[in-house]
GROMACS .gro file of C-alpha atoms in nm:
model
  203
    1UNK     CA    1  -0.028  -0.014  -0.008
    2UNK     CA    2   0.200   0.334  -0.134
    3UNK     CA    3   0.134   0.590   0.084
    4UNK     CA    4  -0.041   0.917   0.167
    5UNK     CA    5   0.122   1.102  -0.182
    6UNK     CA    6   0.324   1.410  -0.137
    7UNK     CA    7   0.257   1.861  -0.242
    8UNK     CA    8   0.584   1.724  -0.537
    9UNK     CA    9   0.277   1.414  -0.630
   10UNK     CA   10  -0.003   1.638  -0.557
   11UNK     CA   11   0.149   1.874  -0.810
   12UNK     CA   12   0.191   1.687  -1.026
   13UNK     CA   13  -0.120   1.549  -1.093
   14UNK     CA   14  -0.234   1.895  -1.068
   15UNK     CA   15  -0.055   2.049  -1.374
   16UNK     CA   16  -0.090   1.674  -1.505
   17UNK     CA   17  -0.502   1.695  -1.496
   18UNK     CA   18  -0.462   2.046  -1.590
   19UNK     CA   19  -0.250   2.026  -1.921
   20UNK     CA   20  -0.444   1.731  -2.008
   21UNK     CA   21  -0.786   1.950  -1.963
   22UNK     CA   22  -0.647   2.241  -2.162
   23UNK     CA   23  -0.544   2.004  -2.471
   24UNK     CA   24  -0.878   1.770  -2.507
   25UNK     CA   25  -1.079   2.177  -2.409
   26UNK     CA   26  -0.827   2.315  -2.656
   27UNK     CA   27  -0.922   1.990  -2.937
   28UNK     CA   28  -1.329   2.063  -2.886
   29UNK     CA   29  -1.267   2.373  -3.002
   30UNK     CA   30  -1.131   2.375  -3.273
   31UNK     CA   31  -1.248   2.075  -3.435
   32UNK     CA   32  -1.524   1.967  -3.303
   33UNK     CA   33  -1.874   1.975  -3.448
   34UNK     CA   34  -2.191   1.805  -3.458
   35UNK     CA   35  -2.165   1.461  -3.386
   36UNK     CA   36  -2.171   1.239  -3.626
   37UNK     CA   37  -2.212   0.801  -3.628
   38UNK     CA   38  -2.233   0.664  -3.292
   39UNK     CA   39  -2.135   0.999  -3.177
   40UNK     CA   40  -2.470   1.128  -3.293
   41UNK     CA   41  -2.674   0.863  -3.078
   42UNK     CA   42  -2.512   0.958  -2.752
   43UNK     CA   43  -2.518   1.317  -2.805
   44UNK     CA   44  -2.927   1.237  -2.864
   45UNK     CA   45  -2.988   1.036  -2.676
   46UNK     CA   46  -2.845   1.246  -2.387
   47UNK     CA   47  -3.044   1.528  -2.469
   48UNK     CA   48  -3.353   1.316  -2.463
   49UNK     CA   49  -3.271   1.136  -2.067
   50UNK     CA   50  -3.171   1.510  -1.959
   51UNK     CA   51  -3.529   1.646  -2.105
   52UNK     CA   52  -3.705   1.443  -1.925
   53UNK     CA   53  -3.827   1.121  -2.145
   54UNK     CA   54  -3.553   0.892  -2.094
   55UNK     CA   55  -3.328   0.690  -2.291
   56UNK     CA   56  -3.600   0.724  -2.601
   57UNK     CA   57  -3.648   0.815  -2.855
   58UNK     CA   58  -3.866   1.061  -2.985
   59UNK     CA   59  -4.188   0.944  -3.088
   60UNK     CA   60  -4.566   1.201  -3.240
   61UNK     CA   61  -4.901   1.079  -3.060
   62UNK     CA   62  -5.100   1.412  -3.177
   63UNK     CA   63  -4.842   1.655  -3.098
   64UNK     CA   64  -4.778   1.504  -2.759
   65UNK     CA   65  -4.396   1.316  -2.738
   66UNK     CA   66  -4.444   0.990  -2.508
   67UNK     CA   67  -4.137   0.857  -2.614
   68UNK     CA   68  -4.028   0.500  -2.813
   69UNK     CA   69  -3.783   0.322  -2.533
   70UNK     CA   70  -3.452   0.239  -2.659
   71UNK     CA   71  -3.156  -0.036  -2.642
   72UNK     CA   72  -2.970   0.137  -2.959
   73UNK     CA   73  -2.713   0.151  -2.789
   74UNK     CA   74  -2.543   0.075  -2.395
   75UNK     CA   75  -2.660   0.373  -2.182
   76UNK     CA   76  -2.390   0.494  -1.920
   77UNK     CA   77  -2.275   0.763  -2.122
   78UNK     CA   78  -2.579   0.938  -2.282
   79UNK     CA   79  -2.727   0.868  -1.901
   80UNK     CA   80  -2.335   1.021  -1.720
   81UNK     CA   81  -2.342   1.309  -2.029
   82UNK     CA   82  -2.757   1.398  -1.937
   83UNK     CA   83  -2.644   1.535  -1.599
   84UNK     CA   84  -2.414   1.795  -1.754
   85UNK     CA   85  -2.651   1.898  -2.023
   86UNK     CA   86  -2.928   1.916  -1.666
   87UNK     CA   87  -2.655   2.104  -1.522
   88UNK     CA   88  -2.608   2.336  -1.822
   89UNK     CA   89  -2.784   2.293  -2.082
   90UNK     CA   90  -2.709   2.151  -2.384
   91UNK     CA   91  -2.533   2.230  -2.598
   92UNK     CA   92  -2.195   2.073  -2.808
   93UNK     CA   93  -1.971   2.348  -2.583
   94UNK     CA   94  -2.120   2.099  -2.277
   95UNK     CA   95  -2.059   1.771  -2.495
   96UNK     CA   96  -1.670   1.954  -2.494
   97UNK     CA   97  -1.633   2.025  -2.180
   98UNK     CA   98  -1.784   1.712  -2.030
   99UNK     CA   99  -1.541   1.518  -2.316
  100UNK     CA  100  -1.197   1.765  -2.137
  101UNK     CA  101  -1.253   1.644  -1.775
  102UNK     CA  102  -1.367   1.292  -1.873
  103UNK     CA  103  -0.992   1.285  -2.072
  104UNK     CA  104  -0.827   1.534  -1.801
  105UNK     CA  105  -0.961   1.266  -1.522
  106UNK     CA  106  -0.813   0.964  -1.754
  107UNK     CA  107  -0.444   1.050  -1.717
  108UNK     CA  108  -0.500   1.126  -1.346
  109UNK     CA  109  -0.611   0.758  -1.253
  110UNK     CA  110  -0.370   0.634  -1.537
  111UNK     CA  111  -0.094   0.778  -1.291
  112UNK     CA  112  -0.242   0.703  -0.949
  113UNK     CA  113  -0.263   0.280  -1.075
  114UNK     CA  114   0.072   0.284  -1.216
  115UNK     CA  115   0.183   0.471  -0.927
  116UNK     CA  116   0.153   0.052  -0.768
  117UNK     CA  117   0.300  -0.169  -1.033
  118UNK     CA  118   0.588   0.016  -1.153
  119UNK     CA  119   0.848   0.253  -0.990
  120UNK     CA  120   0.729   0.647  -0.999
  121UNK     CA  121   0.869   0.781  -1.277
  122UNK     CA  122   0.725   0.555  -1.486
  123UNK     CA  123   0.382   0.615  -1.308
  124UNK     CA  124   0.427   1.028  -1.405
  125UNK     CA  125   0.523   0.870  -1.834
  126UNK     CA  126   0.226   0.663  -1.831
  127UNK     CA  127  -0.021   0.977  -1.684
  128UNK     CA  128   0.259   1.240  -1.942
  129UNK     CA  129   0.171   0.949  -2.173
  130UNK     CA  130  -0.179   0.937  -2.147
  131UNK     CA  131  -0.281   1.331  -2.148
  132UNK     CA  132   0.011   1.428  -2.475
  133UNK     CA  133  -0.138   1.144  -2.726
  134UNK     CA  134  -0.262   1.316  -3.033
  135UNK     CA  135  -0.519   1.048  -3.026
  136UNK     CA  136  -0.665   1.083  -2.717
  137UNK     CA  137  -0.656   1.447  -2.679
  138UNK     CA  138  -0.865   1.432  -3.006
  139UNK     CA  139  -1.105   1.287  -2.861
  140UNK     CA  140  -1.210   1.574  -2.639
  141UNK     CA  141  -1.361   1.675  -3.004
  142UNK     CA  142  -1.580   1.443  -2.974
  143UNK     CA  143  -1.905   1.249  -2.842
  144UNK     CA  144  -1.740   0.908  -2.766
  145UNK     CA  145  -1.760   0.669  -2.489
  146UNK     CA  146  -1.444   0.457  -2.566
  147UNK     CA  147  -1.245   0.734  -2.282
  148UNK     CA  148  -1.581   0.660  -2.003
  149UNK     CA  149  -1.507   0.341  -2.016
  150UNK     CA  150  -1.136   0.308  -1.940
  151UNK     CA  151  -1.144   0.564  -1.679
  152UNK     CA  152  -1.457   0.396  -1.509
  153UNK     CA  153  -1.259   0.075  -1.564
  154UNK     CA  154  -0.935   0.222  -1.469
  155UNK     CA  155  -1.099   0.354  -1.132
  156UNK     CA  156  -1.197   0.045  -1.071
  157UNK     CA  157  -0.892  -0.109  -1.079
  158UNK     CA  158  -0.689   0.204  -0.844
  159UNK     CA  159  -0.974   0.154  -0.577
  160UNK     CA  160  -0.847  -0.210  -0.609
  161UNK     CA  161  -0.562  -0.195  -0.476
  162UNK     CA  162  -0.527   0.171  -0.307
  163UNK     CA  163  -0.773   0.021  -0.056
  164UNK     CA  164  -0.633  -0.134   0.307
  165UNK     CA  165  -0.938  -0.280   0.366
  166UNK     CA  166  -0.994  -0.615   0.137
  167UNK     CA  167  -1.355  -0.695   0.148
  168UNK     CA  168  -1.446  -0.324   0.073
  169UNK     CA  169  -1.230  -0.260  -0.162
  170UNK     CA  170  -1.329  -0.545  -0.359
  171UNK     CA  171  -1.701  -0.377  -0.326
  172UNK     CA  172  -1.646  -0.075  -0.474
  173UNK     CA  173  -1.409  -0.199  -0.732
  174UNK     CA  174  -1.717  -0.373  -0.841
  175UNK     CA  175  -1.958  -0.139  -0.841
  176UNK     CA  176  -1.747   0.088  -1.001
  177UNK     CA  177  -1.628  -0.162  -1.249
  178UNK     CA  178  -2.022  -0.191  -1.262
  179UNK     CA  179  -2.134   0.112  -1.423
  180UNK     CA  180  -1.843   0.077  -1.640
  181UNK     CA  181  -2.038  -0.221  -1.809
  182UNK     CA  182  -2.347   0.032  -1.864
  183UNK     CA  183  -2.062   0.314  -2.046
  184UNK     CA  184  -1.973  -0.032  -2.201
  185UNK     CA  185  -2.067  -0.415  -2.158
  186UNK     CA  186  -1.664  -0.550  -2.210
  187UNK     CA  187  -1.533  -0.446  -2.004
  188UNK     CA  188  -1.710  -0.737  -1.741
  189UNK     CA  189  -1.428  -0.958  -1.902
  190UNK     CA  190  -1.189  -0.820  -1.614
  191UNK     CA  191  -1.424  -0.890  -1.370
  192UNK     CA  192  -1.220  -1.214  -1.276
  193UNK     CA  193  -0.875  -0.999  -1.283
  194UNK     CA  194  -1.074  -0.798  -0.950
  195UNK     CA  195  -1.060  -1.111  -0.725
  196UNK     CA  196  -0.668  -1.181  -0.834
  197UNK     CA  197  -0.480  -1.232  -0.434
  198UNK     CA  198  -0.215  -0.943  -0.397
  199UNK     CA  199   0.103  -0.963  -0.371
  200UNK     CA  200   0.095  -1.020  -0.058
  201UNK     CA  201  -0.108  -1.360  -0.125
  202UNK     CA  202  -0.415  -1.233   0.062
  203UNK     CA  203  -0.675  -1.155  -0.203
   0.00000   0.00000   0.00000
């Protein structure tokens, strides 16, 4: 179990997350446009949820939108984005803000989780690679689910290794992985790894 990070580590984390957020938001503002393909539906259903129609397609009966239940895509990404829409209003700028925050958090969690497997300096490099990777930065201009599912999956493993009480660690990590499955169901394939023994032989 690692000790609580000192001031230097905290400062690095702040710089890392801020840098990742700024790059992604800049990419979103510069290159972002109307969402297409999968992103169109993610954004559309987020708007429907935020509007009080639930995860549904528009269905008019007379002049009333009664909605038609949908299972077109996993609900997770749209549900998370809808919270931002409820608070800040529905707009592509809000979607870019959401994606930028997710990408920034992904860089931070990558660094924090890596500290349990590799040296501190290498963990910092891992965080920086995620923060600066051009492909991941450009995701700040897209309403796509991959960064969010990655964030939740890594957060699940981070909770597993950082929580002192192993029983609570398993519960917390399983709950987060369950939420990640609502964003991208294949992450459930990671579940068996949550119950593997720790390095000291405990489970």
